[in-house]
CSV table of N, CA, C and O in Angstrom, one decimal:
chain,number,residue,atom,x,y,z
A,1,PRO,N,326.7,284.4,-40.0
A,1,PRO,CA,327.0,285.2,-38.7
A,1,PRO,C,328.2,284.5,-38.0
A,1,PRO,O,328.4,283.3,-38.0
A,2,THR,N,328.9,285.4,-37.3
A,2,THR,CA,330.1,284.9,-36.6
A,2,THR,C,329.7,284.1,-35.4
A,2,THR,O,328.7,284.4,-34.7
A,3,GLY,N,330.4,283.0,-35.1
A,3,GLY,CA,330.1,282.2,-33.9
A,3,GLY,C,329.0,281.2,-34.2
A,3,GLY,O,328.7,280.4,-33.3
A,4,MET,N,328.5,281.1,-35.4
A,4,MET,CA,327.4,280.1,-35.7
A,4,MET,C,328.1,278.8,-36.0
A,4,MET,O,329.0,278.7,-36.7
A,5,LYS,N,327.6,277.7,-35.3
A,5,LYS,CA,328.1,276.4,-35.5
A,5,LYS,C,327.3,275.7,-36.6
A,5,LYS,O,326.1,275.7,-36.5
A,6,LEU,N,328.0,275.1,-37.5
A,6,LEU,CA,327.3,274.4,-38.6
A,6,LEU,C,327.3,272.9,-38.2
A,6,LEU,O,328.4,272.3,-37.8
A,7,SER,N,326.2,272.3,-38.2
A,7,SER,CA,326.1,270.9,-37.8
A,7,SER,C,325.0,270.2,-38.7
A,7,SER,O,324.1,270.9,-39.3
A,8,GLU,N,325.1,268.9,-38.7
A,8,GLU,CA,324.1,268.1,-39.4
A,8,GLU,C,323.9,266.8,-38.6
A,8,GLU,O,324.8,266.3,-38.0
A,9,GLN,N,322.7,266.4,-38.5
A,9,GLN,CA,322.4,265.1,-37.8
A,9,GLN,C,322.7,263.9,-38.7
A,9,GLN,O,322.4,264.0,-39.9
A,10,ILE,N,323.5,263.0,-38.2
A,10,ILE,CA,323.8,261.8,-39.0
A,10,ILE,C,323.3,260.6,-38.3
A,10,ILE,O,323.1,260.6,-37.1
A,11,GLU,N,322.9,259.6,-39.1
A,11,GLU,CA,322.4,258.3,-38.6
A,11,GLU,C,323.4,257.2,-38.8
A,11,GLU,O,323.8,257.0,-39.9
A,12,ILE,N,323.8,256.5,-37.8
A,12,ILE,CA,324.7,255.4,-37.9
A,12,ILE,C,324.1,254.1,-37.4
A,12,ILE,O,323.2,254.2,-36.5
A,13,PHE,N,324.6,253.0,-37.9
A,13,PHE,CA,324.2,251.7,-37.4
A,13,PHE,C,325.4,251.0,-37.0
A,13,PHE,O,326.5,251.1,-37.7
A,14,LEU,N,325.4,250.3,-35.9
A,14,LEU,CA,326.5,249.6,-35.3
A,14,LEU,C,326.4,248.1,-35.4
A,14,LEU,O,325.3,247.6,-35.3
A,15,SER,N,327.6,247.4,-35.4
A,15,SER,CA,327.6,246.0,-35.3
A,15,SER,C,329.0,245.6,-34.7
A,15,SER,O,329.9,246.4,-34.6
A,16,CYS,N,329.0,244.4,-34.2
A,16,CYS,CA,330.3,243.9,-33.6
A,16,CYS,C,330.5,242.5,-34.1
A,16,CYS,O,329.6,241.8,-34.5
A,17,LYS,N,331.8,242.1,-34.1
A,17,LYS,CA,332.1,240.8,-34.6
A,17,LYS,C,333.0,240.1,-33.5
A,17,LYS,O,333.9,240.7,-32.9
A,18,ASN,N,332.8,238.8,-33.3
A,18,ASN,CA,333.6,238.0,-32.4
A,18,ASN,C,333.7,238.5,-31.0
A,18,ASN,O,334.8,238.5,-30.4
A,19,LEU,N,332.6,238.9,-30.4
A,19,LEU,CA,332.7,239.4,-29.0
A,19,LEU,C,333.0,238.2,-28.1
A,19,LEU,O,332.5,237.1,-28.3
A,20,PRO,N,333.9,238.4,-27.1
A,20,PRO,CA,334.2,237.3,-26.2
A,20,PRO,C,333.0,236.9,-25.3
A,20,PRO,O,332.1,237.7,-25.0
A,21,LYS,N,332.9,235.6,-25.0
A,21,LYS,CA,331.8,235.1,-24.1
A,21,LYS,C,332.2,235.4,-22.7
A,21,LYS,O,333.2,235.0,-22.2
A,22,LEU,N,331.3,236.2,-22.1
A,22,LEU,CA,331.6,236.7,-20.7
A,22,LEU,C,330.6,236.0,-19.7
A,22,LEU,O,330.8,236.0,-18.5
A,23,ASP,N,329.5,235.5,-20.2
A,23,ASP,CA,328.5,234.8,-19.4
A,23,ASP,C,328.9,233.4,-19.2
A,23,ASP,O,329.4,232.8,-20.1
A,24,ILE,N,328.7,232.8,-18.0
A,24,ILE,CA,328.9,231.4,-17.8
A,24,ILE,C,327.6,230.7,-18.3
A,24,ILE,O,326.5,230.9,-17.8
A,25,GLY,N,327.8,229.8,-19.3
A,25,GLY,CA,326.7,228.9,-19.7
A,25,GLY,C,325.9,229.5,-20.8
A,25,GLY,O,325.0,228.8,-21.3
A,26,SER,N,326.1,230.7,-21.3
A,26,SER,CA,325.4,231.3,-22.4
A,26,SER,C,326.2,232.3,-23.2
A,26,SER,O,327.1,232.9,-22.6
A,27,PRO,N,325.9,232.5,-24.4
A,27,PRO,CA,326.6,233.5,-25.2
A,27,PRO,C,326.4,234.9,-24.7
A,27,PRO,O,325.5,235.1,-23.8
A,28,SER,N,327.1,235.9,-25.1
A,28,SER,CA,327.0,237.3,-24.7
A,28,SER,C,325.6,237.9,-25.1
A,28,SER,O,325.0,237.5,-26.1
A,29,ASP,N,325.2,238.8,-24.3
A,29,ASP,CA,324.0,239.6,-24.5
A,29,ASP,C,324.4,241.1,-24.7
A,29,ASP,O,324.2,241.9,-23.8
A,30,PRO,N,325.0,241.4,-25.8
A,30,PRO,CA,325.6,242.8,-25.9
A,30,PRO,C,324.7,243.9,-26.2
A,30,PRO,O,323.6,243.7,-26.8
A,31,PHE,N,325.1,245.1,-25.8
A,31,PHE,CA,324.6,246.4,-26.1
A,31,PHE,C,325.7,247.4,-26.1
A,31,PHE,O,326.7,247.1,-25.4
A,32,ILE,N,325.5,248.5,-26.7
A,32,ILE,CA,326.5,249.6,-26.8
A,32,ILE,C,325.9,250.9,-26.2
A,32,ILE,O,324.8,251.2,-26.5
A,33,VAL,N,326.7,251.5,-25.4
A,33,VAL,CA,326.4,252.9,-24.9
A,33,VAL,C,327.4,253.9,-25.6
A,33,VAL,O,328.6,253.6,-25.6
A,34,ILE,N,326.8,254.9,-26.2
A,34,ILE,CA,327.6,255.9,-26.9
A,34,ILE,C,327.7,257.2,-26.1
A,34,ILE,O,326.7,257.7,-25.6
A,35,TYR,N,328.9,257.6,-26.0
A,35,TYR,CA,329.2,258.9,-25.2
A,35,TYR,C,329.9,259.9,-26.1
A,35,TYR,O,330.6,259.5,-27.0
A,36,GLU,N,329.7,261.2,-25.7
A,36,GLU,CA,330.4,262.2,-26.4
A,36,GLU,C,331.1,263.1,-25.3
A,36,GLU,O,330.4,263.4,-24.3
A,37,LYS,N,332.3,263.5,-25.5
A,37,LYS,CA,333.0,264.4,-24.6
A,37,LYS,C,332.3,265.7,-24.6
A,37,LYS,O,332.0,266.3,-25.6
A,38,GLY,N,332.1,266.3,-23.4
A,38,GLY,CA,331.4,267.6,-23.2
A,38,GLY,C,332.3,268.7,-23.8
A,38,GLY,O,333.5,268.6,-23.8
A,39,ASP,N,331.6,269.8,-24.2
A,39,ASP,CA,332.3,271.0,-24.7
A,39,ASP,C,333.1,271.7,-23.6
A,39,ASP,O,334.2,272.2,-23.9
A,40,LYS,N,332.6,271.7,-22.4
A,40,LYS,CA,333.2,272.6,-21.4
A,40,LYS,C,334.2,271.8,-20.4
A,40,LYS,O,334.9,272.4,-19.7
A,41,ASP,N,334.1,270.5,-20.5
A,41,ASP,CA,335.0,269.7,-19.5
A,41,ASP,C,335.4,268.4,-20.2
A,41,ASP,O,335.2,268.2,-21.4
A,42,THR,N,336.1,267.6,-19.4
A,42,THR,CA,336.6,266.3,-20.0
A,42,THR,C,335.7,265.1,-19.8
A,42,THR,O,336.1,264.0,-20.1
A,43,ARG,N,334.6,265.3,-19.2
A,43,ARG,CA,333.7,264.2,-18.9
A,43,ARG,C,333.0,263.8,-20.2
A,43,ARG,O,332.6,264.6,-21.0
A,44,TYR,N,332.7,262.5,-20.3
A,44,TYR,CA,331.9,262.0,-21.4
A,44,TYR,C,330.4,261.9,-20.9
A,44,TYR,O,330.2,261.5,-19.8
A,45,ILE,N,329.5,262.3,-21.8
A,45,ILE,CA,328.1,262.3,-21.5
A,45,ILE,C,327.4,261.3,-22.5
A,45,ILE,O,327.7,261.3,-23.7
A,46,GLU,N,326.6,260.5,-21.9
A,46,GLU,CA,325.8,259.5,-22.7
A,46,GLU,C,324.9,260.2,-23.6
A,46,GLU,O,324.1,261.0,-23.2
A,47,ILE,N,325.0,259.8,-24.9
A,47,ILE,CA,324.1,260.4,-25.9
A,47,ILE,C,323.2,259.4,-26.6
A,47,ILE,O,322.2,259.8,-27.2
A,48,ALA,N,323.5,258.1,-26.5
A,48,ALA,CA,322.6,257.1,-27.1
A,48,ALA,C,323.0,255.7,-26.6
A,48,ALA,O,324.0,255.5,-26.0
A,49,LYS,N,322.1,254.8,-26.8
A,49,LYS,CA,322.2,253.4,-26.4
A,49,LYS,C,321.6,252.5,-27.5
A,49,LYS,O,320.5,252.8,-27.9
A,50,THR,N,322.2,251.4,-27.8
A,50,THR,CA,321.6,250.5,-28.7
A,50,THR,C,320.6,249.6,-28.0
A,50,THR,O,320.6,249.6,-26.7
A,51,GLU,N,319.9,248.8,-28.7
A,51,GLU,CA,319.1,247.7,-28.1
A,51,GLU,C,320.0,246.6,-27.7
A,51,GLU,O,321.1,246.4,-28.1
A,52,LEU,N,319.5,245.7,-26.8
A,52,LEU,CA,320.1,244.5,-26.4
A,52,LEU,C,319.9,243.4,-27.4
A,52,LEU,O,318.8,243.3,-27.9
A,53,VAL,N,321.0,242.7,-27.8
A,53,VAL,CA,320.8,241.6,-28.7
A,53,VAL,C,321.2,240.3,-27.9
A,53,VAL,O,322.4,240.2,-27.4
A,54,LYS,N,320.2,239.5,-27.6
A,54,LYS,CA,320.5,238.3,-26.8
A,54,LYS,C,321.2,237.2,-27.5
A,54,LYS,O,321.0,236.9,-28.6
A,55,ASP,N,322.1,236.6,-26.7
A,55,ASP,CA,322.9,235.4,-27.1
A,55,ASP,C,323.5,235.5,-28.5
A,55,ASP,O,323.3,234.6,-29.3
A,56,ASN,N,324.3,236.6,-28.7
A,56,ASN,CA,324.9,236.8,-30.0
A,56,ASN,C,326.2,237.4,-29.9
A,56,ASN,O,326.3,238.6,-29.6
A,57,PRO,N,327.3,236.7,-30.3
A,57,PRO,CA,328.7,237.3,-30.3
A,57,PRO,C,328.9,238.2,-31.5
A,57,PRO,O,330.0,238.8,-31.6
A,58,ASN,N,328.0,238.2,-32.5
A,58,ASN,CA,328.2,239.0,-33.7
A,58,ASN,C,326.9,239.9,-34.0
A,58,ASN,O,326.3,239.8,-35.0
A,59,PRO,N,326.6,240.7,-33.0
A,59,PRO,CA,325.3,241.5,-33.1
A,59,PRO,C,325.3,242.5,-34.2
A,59,PRO,O,326.4,243.2,-34.5
A,60,GLU,N,324.2,242.7,-34.9
A,60,GLU,CA,324.0,243.8,-35.8
A,60,GLU,C,322.8,244.6,-35.2
A,60,GLU,O,321.7,244.1,-35.3
A,61,PHE,N,323.1,245.7,-34.6
A,61,PHE,CA,322.1,246.5,-34.0
A,61,PHE,C,321.2,247.2,-35.0
A,61,PHE,O,321.7,247.8,-36.0
A,62,THR,N,319.9,247.2,-34.8
A,62,THR,CA,319.0,247.7,-35.8
A,62,THR,C,318.5,249.1,-35.4
A,62,THR,O,318.0,249.8,-36.3
A,63,LYS,N,318.7,249.5,-34.2
A,63,LYS,CA,318.2,250.9,-33.7
A,63,LYS,C,319.2,251.9,-34.3
A,63,LYS,O,320.4,251.8,-34.1
A,64,PRO,N,318.7,252.9,-35.1
A,64,PRO,CA,319.6,253.9,-35.6
A,64,PRO,C,320.1,254.8,-34.5
A,64,PRO,O,319.3,255.1,-33.6
A,65,ILE,N,321.3,255.2,-34.6
A,65,ILE,CA,321.9,256.1,-33.6
A,65,ILE,C,322.1,257.5,-34.3
A,65,ILE,O,322.7,257.6,-35.3
A,66,ILE,N,321.5,258.5,-33.7
A,66,ILE,CA,321.5,259.8,-34.3
A,66,ILE,C,322.5,260.7,-33.5
A,66,ILE,O,322.4,260.8,-32.3
A,67,ILE,N,323.5,261.2,-34.3
A,67,ILE,CA,324.5,262.0,-33.7
A,67,ILE,C,324.6,263.4,-34.4
A,67,ILE,O,324.5,263.4,-35.6
A,68,ASP,N,324.8,264.4,-33.6
A,68,ASP,CA,325.0,265.7,-34.3
A,68,ASP,C,326.5,265.8,-34.7
A,68,ASP,O,327.4,265.8,-33.9
A,69,TYR,N,326.7,265.9,-36.0
A,69,TYR,CA,328.0,266.0,-36.6
A,69,TYR,C,328.3,267.5,-36.8
A,69,TYR,O,327.5,268.2,-37.5
A,70,ARG,N,329.3,268.0,-36.1
A,70,ARG,CA,329.6,269.5,-36.2
A,70,ARG,C,330.8,269.6,-37.1
A,70,ARG,O,331.9,269.1,-36.9
A,71,PHE,N,330.6,270.4,-38.2
A,71,PHE,CA,331.6,270.6,-39.2
A,71,PHE,C,332.8,271.4,-38.7
A,71,PHE,O,332.6,272.3,-37.9
A,72,GLU,N,334.0,271.0,-39.2
A,72,GLU,CA,335.2,271.6,-38.8
A,72,GLU,C,335.5,271.7,-37.3
A,72,GLU,O,336.0,272.7,-36.8
A,73,GLU,N,335.1,270.7,-36.6
A,73,GLU,CA,335.2,270.6,-35.2
A,73,GLU,C,335.6,269.2,-34.8
A,73,GLU,O,335.0,268.2,-35.3
A,74,VAL,N,336.6,269.0,-33.9
A,74,VAL,CA,336.9,267.7,-33.4
A,74,VAL,C,335.9,267.3,-32.4
A,74,VAL,O,335.6,268.0,-31.5
A,75,GLN,N,335.3,266.1,-32.6
A,75,GLN,CA,334.4,265.5,-31.6
A,75,GLN,C,335.0,264.2,-31.1
A,75,GLN,O,335.4,263.4,-31.9
A,76,PHE,N,334.9,264.0,-29.8
A,76,PHE,CA,335.4,262.8,-29.2
A,76,PHE,C,334.2,261.9,-28.8
A,76,PHE,O,333.4,262.3,-28.0
A,77,ILE,N,334.1,260.8,-29.5
A,77,ILE,CA,333.0,259.8,-29.3
A,77,ILE,C,333.6,258.6,-28.7
A,77,ILE,O,334.6,258.1,-29.1
A,78,ARG,N,332.9,258.0,-27.7
A,78,ARG,CA,333.3,256.8,-27.1
A,78,ARG,C,332.2,255.8,-27.1
A,78,ARG,O,331.1,256.1,-26.9
A,79,LEU,N,332.5,254.5,-27.5
A,79,LEU,CA,331.6,253.4,-27.6
A,79,LEU,C,332.0,252.4,-26.5
A,79,LEU,O,333.1,251.9,-26.6
A,80,ASP,N,331.1,252.1,-25.6
A,80,ASP,CA,331.4,251.1,-24.6
A,80,ASP,C,330.4,250.0,-24.8
A,80,ASP,O,329.2,250.1,-24.9
A,81,ILE,N,331.0,248.8,-25.0
A,81,ILE,CA,330.3,247.6,-25.2
A,81,ILE,C,330.1,246.8,-23.9
A,81,ILE,O,331.1,246.5,-23.2
A,82,TYR,N,328.8,246.5,-23.6
A,82,TYR,CA,328.5,245.8,-22.4
A,82,TYR,C,327.9,244.4,-22.7
A,82,TYR,O,327.2,244.3,-23.7
A,83,ASP,N,328.0,243.5,-21.7
A,83,ASP,CA,327.3,242.3,-21.7
A,83,ASP,C,326.2,242.4,-20.7
A,83,ASP,O,326.5,242.4,-19.5
A,84,ALA,N,325.0,242.4,-21.1
A,84,ALA,CA,323.9,242.6,-20.1
A,84,ALA,C,323.6,241.4,-19.3
A,84,ALA,O,323.7,240.2,-19.7
A,85,ASP,N,323.4,241.6,-18.0
A,85,ASP,CA,323.0,240.5,-17.1
A,85,ASP,C,321.5,240.4,-17.0
A,85,ASP,O,321.0,239.4,-16.6
A,86,THR,N,320.8,241.5,-17.3
A,86,THR,CA,319.4,241.5,-17.3
A,86,THR,C,318.9,242.3,-18.5
A,86,THR,O,319.7,243.0,-19.2
A,87,ALA,N,317.6,242.2,-18.8
A,87,ALA,CA,317.1,242.9,-20.0
A,87,ALA,C,316.8,244.4,-19.6
A,87,ALA,O,316.5,245.2,-20.5
A,88,ASP,N,316.9,244.8,-18.4
A,88,ASP,CA,316.6,246.2,-18.0
A,88,ASP,C,317.9,247.0,-18.2
A,88,ASP,O,318.9,246.9,-17.5
A,89,LEU,N,317.9,247.9,-19.3
A,89,LEU,CA,319.0,248.7,-19.6
A,89,LEU,C,318.9,250.2,-19.3
A,89,LEU,O,319.7,251.0,-19.7
A,90,SER,N,317.8,250.5,-18.5
A,90,SER,CA,317.6,251.9,-18.2
A,90,SER,C,318.5,252.5,-17.1
A,90,SER,O,319.3,251.8,-16.5
């Protein structure tokens, strides 16, 4: 049918290497927030978040990130890496 969007869910796993130390007195506590640009505007919308990995400049995140991959369409995805000051990431 015309106008039907073809998509598939994909599962990705993320990791980082050599993150800078931003905390005073301890290694980084990184996590990643994943955003996708909205269809109708230029704002990025949060679609997923990794778990927090404490005291590790080379984290390998174990939580799978599920993203809708839309065929033959440009998708803008942004990954923001943060150093947590607390374990509350909500």
